[in-house]
Short mmCIF file of C-alpha atoms in Angstrom, two decimals:
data_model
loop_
_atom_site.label_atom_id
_atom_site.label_comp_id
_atom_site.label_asym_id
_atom_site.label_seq_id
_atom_site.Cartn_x
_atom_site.Cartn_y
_atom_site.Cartn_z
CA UNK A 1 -65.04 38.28 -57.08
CA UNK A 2 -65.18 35.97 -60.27
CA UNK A 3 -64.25 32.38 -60.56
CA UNK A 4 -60.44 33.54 -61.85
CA UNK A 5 -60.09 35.39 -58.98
CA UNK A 6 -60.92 33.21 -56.36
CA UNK A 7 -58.82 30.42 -58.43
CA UNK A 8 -55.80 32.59 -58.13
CA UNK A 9 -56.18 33.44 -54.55
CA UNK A 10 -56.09 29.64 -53.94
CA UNK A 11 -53.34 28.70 -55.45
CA UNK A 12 -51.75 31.36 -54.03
CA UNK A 13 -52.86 30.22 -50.68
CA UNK A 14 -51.96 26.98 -51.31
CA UNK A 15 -48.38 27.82 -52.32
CA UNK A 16 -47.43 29.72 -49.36
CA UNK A 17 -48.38 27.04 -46.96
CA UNK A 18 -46.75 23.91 -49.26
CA UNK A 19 -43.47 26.89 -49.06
CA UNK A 20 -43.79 27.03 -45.28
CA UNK A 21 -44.12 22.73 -44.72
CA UNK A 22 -41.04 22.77 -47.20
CA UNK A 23 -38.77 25.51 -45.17
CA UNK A 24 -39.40 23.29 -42.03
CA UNK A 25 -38.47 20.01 -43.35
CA UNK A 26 -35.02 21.64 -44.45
CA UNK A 27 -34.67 22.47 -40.57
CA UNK A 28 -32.24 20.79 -38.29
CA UNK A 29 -31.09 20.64 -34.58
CA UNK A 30 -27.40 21.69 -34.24
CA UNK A 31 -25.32 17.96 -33.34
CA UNK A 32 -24.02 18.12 -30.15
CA UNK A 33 -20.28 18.96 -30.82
CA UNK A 34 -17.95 15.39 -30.36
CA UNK A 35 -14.65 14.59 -28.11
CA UNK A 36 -12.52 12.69 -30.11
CA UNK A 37 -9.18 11.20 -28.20
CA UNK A 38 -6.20 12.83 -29.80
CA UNK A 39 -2.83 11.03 -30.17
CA UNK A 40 -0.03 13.17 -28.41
CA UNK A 41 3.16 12.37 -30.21
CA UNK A 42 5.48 14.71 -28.09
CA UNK A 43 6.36 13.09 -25.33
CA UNK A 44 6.61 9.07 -27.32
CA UNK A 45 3.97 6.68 -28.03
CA UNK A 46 1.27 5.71 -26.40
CA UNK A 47 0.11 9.23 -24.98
CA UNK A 48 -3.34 11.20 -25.96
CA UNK A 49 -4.91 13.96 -24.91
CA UNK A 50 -7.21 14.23 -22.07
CA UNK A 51 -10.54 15.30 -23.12
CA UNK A 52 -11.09 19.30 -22.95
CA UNK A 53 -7.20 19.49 -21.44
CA UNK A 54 -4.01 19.96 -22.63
CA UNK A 55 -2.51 17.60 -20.67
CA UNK A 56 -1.07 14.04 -22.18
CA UNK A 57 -1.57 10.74 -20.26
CA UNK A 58 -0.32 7.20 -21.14
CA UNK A 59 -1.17 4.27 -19.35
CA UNK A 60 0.90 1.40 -19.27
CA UNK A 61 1.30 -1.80 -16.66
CA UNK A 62 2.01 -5.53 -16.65
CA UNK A 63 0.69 -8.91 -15.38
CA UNK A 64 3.14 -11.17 -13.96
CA UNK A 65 3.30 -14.70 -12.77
CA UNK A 66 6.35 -17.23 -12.08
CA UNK A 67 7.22 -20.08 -10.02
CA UNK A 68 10.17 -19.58 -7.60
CA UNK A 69 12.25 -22.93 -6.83
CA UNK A 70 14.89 -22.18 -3.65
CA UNK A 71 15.95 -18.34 -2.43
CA UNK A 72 19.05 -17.39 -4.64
CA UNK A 73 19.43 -14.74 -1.17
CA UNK A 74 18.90 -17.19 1.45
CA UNK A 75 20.71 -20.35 1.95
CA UNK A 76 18.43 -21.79 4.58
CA UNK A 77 15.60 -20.77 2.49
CA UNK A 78 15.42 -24.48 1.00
CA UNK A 79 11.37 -24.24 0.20
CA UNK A 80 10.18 -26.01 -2.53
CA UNK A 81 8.25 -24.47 -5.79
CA UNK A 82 7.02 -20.50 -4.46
CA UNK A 83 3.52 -19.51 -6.94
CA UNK A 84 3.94 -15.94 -7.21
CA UNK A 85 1.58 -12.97 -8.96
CA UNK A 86 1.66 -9.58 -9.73
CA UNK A 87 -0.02 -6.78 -11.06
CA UNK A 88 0.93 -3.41 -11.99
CA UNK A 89 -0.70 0.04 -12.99
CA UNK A 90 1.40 2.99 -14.43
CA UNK A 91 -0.20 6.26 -15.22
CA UNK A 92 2.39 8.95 -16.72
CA UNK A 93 1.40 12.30 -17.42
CA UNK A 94 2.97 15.30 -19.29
CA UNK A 95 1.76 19.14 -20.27
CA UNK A 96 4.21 21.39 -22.12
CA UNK A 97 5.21 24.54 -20.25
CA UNK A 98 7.19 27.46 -20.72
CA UNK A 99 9.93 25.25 -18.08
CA UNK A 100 9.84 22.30 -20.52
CA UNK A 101 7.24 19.44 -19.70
CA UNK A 102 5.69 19.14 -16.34
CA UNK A 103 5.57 15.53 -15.68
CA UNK A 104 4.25 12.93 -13.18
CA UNK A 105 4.98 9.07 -12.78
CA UNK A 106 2.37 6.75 -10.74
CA UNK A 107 3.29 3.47 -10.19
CA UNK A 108 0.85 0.82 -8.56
CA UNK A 109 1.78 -2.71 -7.37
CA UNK A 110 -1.00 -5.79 -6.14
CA UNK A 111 0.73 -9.00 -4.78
CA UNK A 112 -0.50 -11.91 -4.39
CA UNK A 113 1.37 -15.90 -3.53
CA UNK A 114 0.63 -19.31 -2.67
CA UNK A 115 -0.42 -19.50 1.47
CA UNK A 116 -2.66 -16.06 1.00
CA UNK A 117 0.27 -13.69 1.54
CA UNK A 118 -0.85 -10.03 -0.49
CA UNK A 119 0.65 -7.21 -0.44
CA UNK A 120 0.10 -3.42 -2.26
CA UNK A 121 2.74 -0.88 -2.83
CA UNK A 122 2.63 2.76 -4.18
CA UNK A 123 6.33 1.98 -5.81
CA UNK A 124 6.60 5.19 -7.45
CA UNK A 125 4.79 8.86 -7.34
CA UNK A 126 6.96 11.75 -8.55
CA UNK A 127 6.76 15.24 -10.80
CA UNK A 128 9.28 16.29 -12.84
CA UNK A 129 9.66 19.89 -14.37
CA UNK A 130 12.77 21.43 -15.80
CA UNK A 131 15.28 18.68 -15.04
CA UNK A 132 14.17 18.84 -10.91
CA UNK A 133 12.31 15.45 -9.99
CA UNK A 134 10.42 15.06 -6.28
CA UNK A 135 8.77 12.14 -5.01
CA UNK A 136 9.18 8.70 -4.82
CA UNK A 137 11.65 6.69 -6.87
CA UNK A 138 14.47 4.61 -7.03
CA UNK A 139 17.60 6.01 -5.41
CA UNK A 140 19.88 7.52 -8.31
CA UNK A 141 22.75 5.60 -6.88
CA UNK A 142 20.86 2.39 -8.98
CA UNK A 143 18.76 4.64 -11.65
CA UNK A 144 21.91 6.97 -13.02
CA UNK A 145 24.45 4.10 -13.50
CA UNK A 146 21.51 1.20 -14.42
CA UNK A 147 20.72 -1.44 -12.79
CA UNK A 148 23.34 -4.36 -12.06
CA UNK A 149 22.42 -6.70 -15.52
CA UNK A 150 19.76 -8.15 -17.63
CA UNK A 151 18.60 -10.78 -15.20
CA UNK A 152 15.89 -10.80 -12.06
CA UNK A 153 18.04 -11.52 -9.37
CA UNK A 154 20.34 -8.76 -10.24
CA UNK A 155 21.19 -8.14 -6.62
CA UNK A 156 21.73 -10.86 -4.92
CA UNK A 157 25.16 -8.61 -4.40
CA UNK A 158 23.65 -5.72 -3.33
CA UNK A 159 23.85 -2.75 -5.67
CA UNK A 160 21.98 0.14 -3.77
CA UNK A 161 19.26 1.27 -2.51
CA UNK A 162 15.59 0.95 -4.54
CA UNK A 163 12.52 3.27 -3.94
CA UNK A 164 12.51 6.42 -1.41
CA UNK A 165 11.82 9.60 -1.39
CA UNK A 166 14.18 12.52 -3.34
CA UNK A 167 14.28 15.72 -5.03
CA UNK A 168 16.85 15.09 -7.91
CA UNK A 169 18.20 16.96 -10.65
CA UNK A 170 19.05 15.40 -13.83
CA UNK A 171 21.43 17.87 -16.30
CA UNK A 172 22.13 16.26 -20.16
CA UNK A 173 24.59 18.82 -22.09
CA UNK A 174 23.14 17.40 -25.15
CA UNK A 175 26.46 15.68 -26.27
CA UNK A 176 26.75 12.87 -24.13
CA UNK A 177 27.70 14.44 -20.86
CA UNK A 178 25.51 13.69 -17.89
CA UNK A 179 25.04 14.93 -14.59
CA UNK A 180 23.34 14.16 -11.11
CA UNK A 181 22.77 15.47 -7.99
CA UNK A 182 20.36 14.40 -5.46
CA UNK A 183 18.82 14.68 -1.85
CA UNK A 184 17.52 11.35 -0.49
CA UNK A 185 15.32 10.92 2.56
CA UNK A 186 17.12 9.24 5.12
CA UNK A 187 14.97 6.88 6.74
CA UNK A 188 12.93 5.45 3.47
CA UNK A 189 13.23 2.09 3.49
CA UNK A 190 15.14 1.76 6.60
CA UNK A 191 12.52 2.32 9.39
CA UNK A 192 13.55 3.66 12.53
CA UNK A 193 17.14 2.23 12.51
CA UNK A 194 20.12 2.79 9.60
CA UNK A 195 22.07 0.00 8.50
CA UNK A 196 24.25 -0.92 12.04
CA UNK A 197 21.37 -0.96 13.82
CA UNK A 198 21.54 3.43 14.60
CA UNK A 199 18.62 5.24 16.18
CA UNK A 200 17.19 6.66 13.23
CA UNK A 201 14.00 8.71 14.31
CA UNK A 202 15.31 11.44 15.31
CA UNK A 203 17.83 12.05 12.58
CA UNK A 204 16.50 14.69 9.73
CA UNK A 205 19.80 15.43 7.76
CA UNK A 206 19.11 14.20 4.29
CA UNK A 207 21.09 11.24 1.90
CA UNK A 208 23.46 12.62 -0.43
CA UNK A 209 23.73 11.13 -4.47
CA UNK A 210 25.79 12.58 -7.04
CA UNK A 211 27.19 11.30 -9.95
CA UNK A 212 28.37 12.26 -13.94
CA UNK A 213 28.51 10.46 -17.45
CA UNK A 214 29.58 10.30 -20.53
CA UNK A 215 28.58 8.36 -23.37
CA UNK A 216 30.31 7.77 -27.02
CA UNK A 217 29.40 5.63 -29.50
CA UNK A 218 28.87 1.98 -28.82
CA UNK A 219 30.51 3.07 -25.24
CA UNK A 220 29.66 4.63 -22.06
CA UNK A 221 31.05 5.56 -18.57
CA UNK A 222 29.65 6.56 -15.28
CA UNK A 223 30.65 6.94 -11.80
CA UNK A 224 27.65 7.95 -8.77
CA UNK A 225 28.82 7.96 -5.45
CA UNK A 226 26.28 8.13 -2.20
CA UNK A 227 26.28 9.65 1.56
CA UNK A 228 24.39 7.97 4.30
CA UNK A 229 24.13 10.20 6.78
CA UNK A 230 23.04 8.02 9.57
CA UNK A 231 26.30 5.82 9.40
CA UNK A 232 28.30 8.77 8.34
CA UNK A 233 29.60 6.96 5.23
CA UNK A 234 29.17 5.69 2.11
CA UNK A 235 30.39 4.17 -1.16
CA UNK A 236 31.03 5.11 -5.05
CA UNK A 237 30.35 2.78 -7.65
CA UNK A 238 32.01 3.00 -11.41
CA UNK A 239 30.97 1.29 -14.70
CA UNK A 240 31.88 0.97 -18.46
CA UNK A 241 29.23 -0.26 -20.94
CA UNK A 242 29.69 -1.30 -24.53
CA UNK A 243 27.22 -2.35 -27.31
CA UNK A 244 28.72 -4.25 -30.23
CA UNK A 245 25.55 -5.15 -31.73
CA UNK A 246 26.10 -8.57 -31.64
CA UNK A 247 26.23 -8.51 -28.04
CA UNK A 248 26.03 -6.12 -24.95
CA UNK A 249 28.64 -5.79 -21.84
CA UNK A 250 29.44 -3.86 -18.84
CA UNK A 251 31.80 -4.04 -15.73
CA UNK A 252 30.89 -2.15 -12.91
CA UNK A 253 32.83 -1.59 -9.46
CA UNK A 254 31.98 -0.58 -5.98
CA UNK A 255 34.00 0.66 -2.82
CA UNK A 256 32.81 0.87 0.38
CA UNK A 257 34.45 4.16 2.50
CA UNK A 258 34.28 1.29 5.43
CA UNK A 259 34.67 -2.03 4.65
CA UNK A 260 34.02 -3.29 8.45
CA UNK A 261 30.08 -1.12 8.37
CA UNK A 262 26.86 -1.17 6.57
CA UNK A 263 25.22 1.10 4.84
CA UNK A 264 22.55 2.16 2.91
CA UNK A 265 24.68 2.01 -0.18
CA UNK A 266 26.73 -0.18 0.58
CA UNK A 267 24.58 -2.41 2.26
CA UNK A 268 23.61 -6.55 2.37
CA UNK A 269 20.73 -8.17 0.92
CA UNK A 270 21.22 -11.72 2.55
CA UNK A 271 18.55 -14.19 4.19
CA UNK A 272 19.47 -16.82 7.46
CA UNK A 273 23.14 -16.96 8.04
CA UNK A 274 23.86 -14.84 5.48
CA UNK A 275 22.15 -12.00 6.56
CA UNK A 276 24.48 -8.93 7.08
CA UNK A 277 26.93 -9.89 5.10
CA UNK A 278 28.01 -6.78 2.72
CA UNK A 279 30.14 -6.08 0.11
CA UNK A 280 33.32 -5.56 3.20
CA UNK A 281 35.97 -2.96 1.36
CA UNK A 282 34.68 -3.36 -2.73
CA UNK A 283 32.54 -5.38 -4.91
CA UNK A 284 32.10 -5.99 -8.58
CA UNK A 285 29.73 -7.23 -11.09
CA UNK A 286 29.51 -8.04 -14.88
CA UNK A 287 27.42 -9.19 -17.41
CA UNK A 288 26.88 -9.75 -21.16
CA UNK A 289 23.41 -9.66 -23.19
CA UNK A 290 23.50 -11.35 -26.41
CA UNK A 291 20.48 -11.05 -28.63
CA UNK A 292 19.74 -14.32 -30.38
CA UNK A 293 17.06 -13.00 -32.70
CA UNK A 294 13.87 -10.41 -32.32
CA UNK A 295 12.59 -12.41 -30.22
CA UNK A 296 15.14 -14.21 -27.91
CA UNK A 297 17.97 -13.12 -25.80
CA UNK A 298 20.41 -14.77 -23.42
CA UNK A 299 21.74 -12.82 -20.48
CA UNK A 300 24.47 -14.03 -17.79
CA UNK A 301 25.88 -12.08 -14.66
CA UNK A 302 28.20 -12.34 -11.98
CA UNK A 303 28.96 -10.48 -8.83
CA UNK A 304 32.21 -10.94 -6.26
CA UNK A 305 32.64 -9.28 -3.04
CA UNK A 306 35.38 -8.64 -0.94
CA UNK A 307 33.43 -10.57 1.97
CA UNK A 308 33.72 -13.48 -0.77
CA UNK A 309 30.11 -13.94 -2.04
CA UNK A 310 29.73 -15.23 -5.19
CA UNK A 311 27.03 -15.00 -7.45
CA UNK A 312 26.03 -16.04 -11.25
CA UNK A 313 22.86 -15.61 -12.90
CA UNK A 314 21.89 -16.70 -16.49
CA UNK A 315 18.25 -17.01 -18.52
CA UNK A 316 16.70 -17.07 -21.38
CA UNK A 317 14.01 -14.07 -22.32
CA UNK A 318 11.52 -15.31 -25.30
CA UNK A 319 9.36 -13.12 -26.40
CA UNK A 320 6.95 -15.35 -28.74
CA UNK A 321 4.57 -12.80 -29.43
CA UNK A 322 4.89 -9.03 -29.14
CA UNK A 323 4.29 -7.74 -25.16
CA UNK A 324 4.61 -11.45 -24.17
CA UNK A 325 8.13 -12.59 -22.54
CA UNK A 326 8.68 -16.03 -20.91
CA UNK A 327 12.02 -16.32 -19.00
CA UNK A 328 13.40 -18.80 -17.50
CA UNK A 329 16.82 -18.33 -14.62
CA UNK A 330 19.11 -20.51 -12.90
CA UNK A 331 21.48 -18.52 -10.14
CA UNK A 332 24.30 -19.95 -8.02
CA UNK A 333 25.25 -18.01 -4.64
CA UNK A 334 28.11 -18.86 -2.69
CA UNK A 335 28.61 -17.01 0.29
CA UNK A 336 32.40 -18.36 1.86
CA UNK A 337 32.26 -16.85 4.80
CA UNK A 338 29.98 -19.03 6.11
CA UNK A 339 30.90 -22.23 4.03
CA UNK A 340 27.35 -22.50 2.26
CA UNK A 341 25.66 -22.08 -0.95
CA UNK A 342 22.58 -22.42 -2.90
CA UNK A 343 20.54 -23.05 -6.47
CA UNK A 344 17.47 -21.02 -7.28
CA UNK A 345 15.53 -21.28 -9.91
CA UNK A 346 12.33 -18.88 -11.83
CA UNK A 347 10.22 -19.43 -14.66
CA UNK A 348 8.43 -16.03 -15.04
CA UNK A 349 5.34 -15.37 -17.48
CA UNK A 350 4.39 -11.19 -18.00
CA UNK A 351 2.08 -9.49 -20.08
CA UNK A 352 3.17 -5.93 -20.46
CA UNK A 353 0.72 -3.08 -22.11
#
């Protein structure tokens, strides 16, 4: 082998392991692949995709804390200033099927006032496919028509009953035409008696709700009527709503099917001496919003009842920064059955998210 030879060789040599070094610094692990959270526009804002699912949550909730000054309910209730705090969780969730969206609605409540007294309440848990809702919510007799104003004690004249269990089904024609029907369970929220004092536990035939809409324009009308089953009667309420930009309205009217009973939907929400005093043959209430600017908004409402209680409720809601609202409310009851009345005051502080 001569010198050229060997030379060659070497560099040779010397190339093919300088090649092989090079190849394996070009050489990588795979990255491990990432889970980004996806916005899921579908259903309205604030839902995203669950990691590796199809299914769309949103989280929402509020903070709450207000000072209560005399029971706008109870006119022996003459306590001074009432601390009071609250906390709420809502988890919503929502996957498209071939039936529309399959929804469900959690609702959590902590709460918490001066003396120690707590308190935690699963207020809401319900799925909804296909216009069919079961679970826990607020009877449809207050959900369908709305609520009775803009203000927190918005039934100091009661309006109907709040959370208990249903299966409800919602129908919207698509041009402005609504529709209602729904079973209620008869003993939520009533125990083991109905509204007169009746033997409930026993007793399995379900609450009946039904009502229809229609909305137009700046106007809207709607009339629910409910069955309790237990008392073997019942009431219908009717209301008109109007939004004229510059302010809101509505006028809304109850009848009991017996003015001299109780029941669950026509029922009493009265402390002390006023306790068990209902609507007696018909109530009404009214109320008007008027929106200030973006971020203020003065409400007032009134109630009258054939029994002759009298209620009016006004505040304030400020909203200085957005998901912040500071509200102040004075109410006046009178009940004149009983020759009393009462002030009550709140100045309420939530953060909503």
């Amino acid at each position: 082998m001569n010198i050229k030879s060997l030379l060659l060789g070497s560099a040779a040599a010397l190339a093919a392991v300088s090649g092989a070094h090079a190849a394996d610094a070009v050489v990588a692990a795979e990255p491990e692949p990432l889970e980004y959270v996806r916005i899921c526009d579908a259903y309205g804002a604030g839902y995203f995709f669950i990691p590796g699912t199809e299914t769309c949550l949103k989280i929402g909730g509020k903070v709450r804390t207000e000072g209560e000054w005399y029971d706008a309910y109870n006119p022996n209730n003459v306590r001074g200033t009432l601390w009071h705090t609250r906390a709420e969780l809502q988890l919503q969730t929502a996957t498209d099927t071939e039936y529309g969206p399959l929804k469900t609605n959690t609702e959590l409540r902590w709460d918490w006032q001066e003396g120690g007294s707590t308190g935690t309440n699963l207020l809401h848990a319900s799925i909804s496919l296909g216009g069919f809702t079961i679970g826990k919510e607020d009877s449809q007799f207050n959900v369908f028509t709305g609520y009775a104003g803009d203000v927190i004690n918005d039934d100091v004249v009661y309006d109907g009953p709040y959370e208990l269990n249903q299966i409800t089904y919602n129908y919207d024609a698509g041009n402005g035409f609504t529709a209602v029907i729904s079973v209620e369970d008869t003993n939520s929220g009533v125990g083991a008696t109905g509204a007169n004092g009746e033997d409930s536990s026993d007793h399995y035939a379900p609450d009946v709700v039904a009502g229809a809409g229609y909305k137009a324009g700046a106007w809207s009308f709607k009339v629910v009527g409910g069955y309790d089953s237990i008392v073997e009667e019942g009431a219908i309420k009717a209301r008109v709503d109007a939004d004229f930009g510059v302010f809101s309205a509505f006028v809304m009217g109850g009848w009991n099917t017996d003015g001299d009973k109780l029941n669950k939907y026509a029922g009493a929400n009265g402390g002390g001496d006023a306790a068990g005093i209902g609507w007696g043959d018909w109530a009404v209430w009214g109320g008007i919003g008027v929106p200030i600017n973006d971020k203020l908004k003065w409400n007032f409402q009134a109630a009258y009842t054939d029994s002759k209680i009298f209620s009016a409720t006004t505040n304030l809601k400020w909203k200085p920064v957005k998901n912040l609202l500071v509200e102040p409310e004075i109410t006046y009851t009178n009940w004149d059955s009983i020759n009393e009345d009462q002030w009550a005051g709140v100045l309420r502080f939530e953060r909503s998210f």
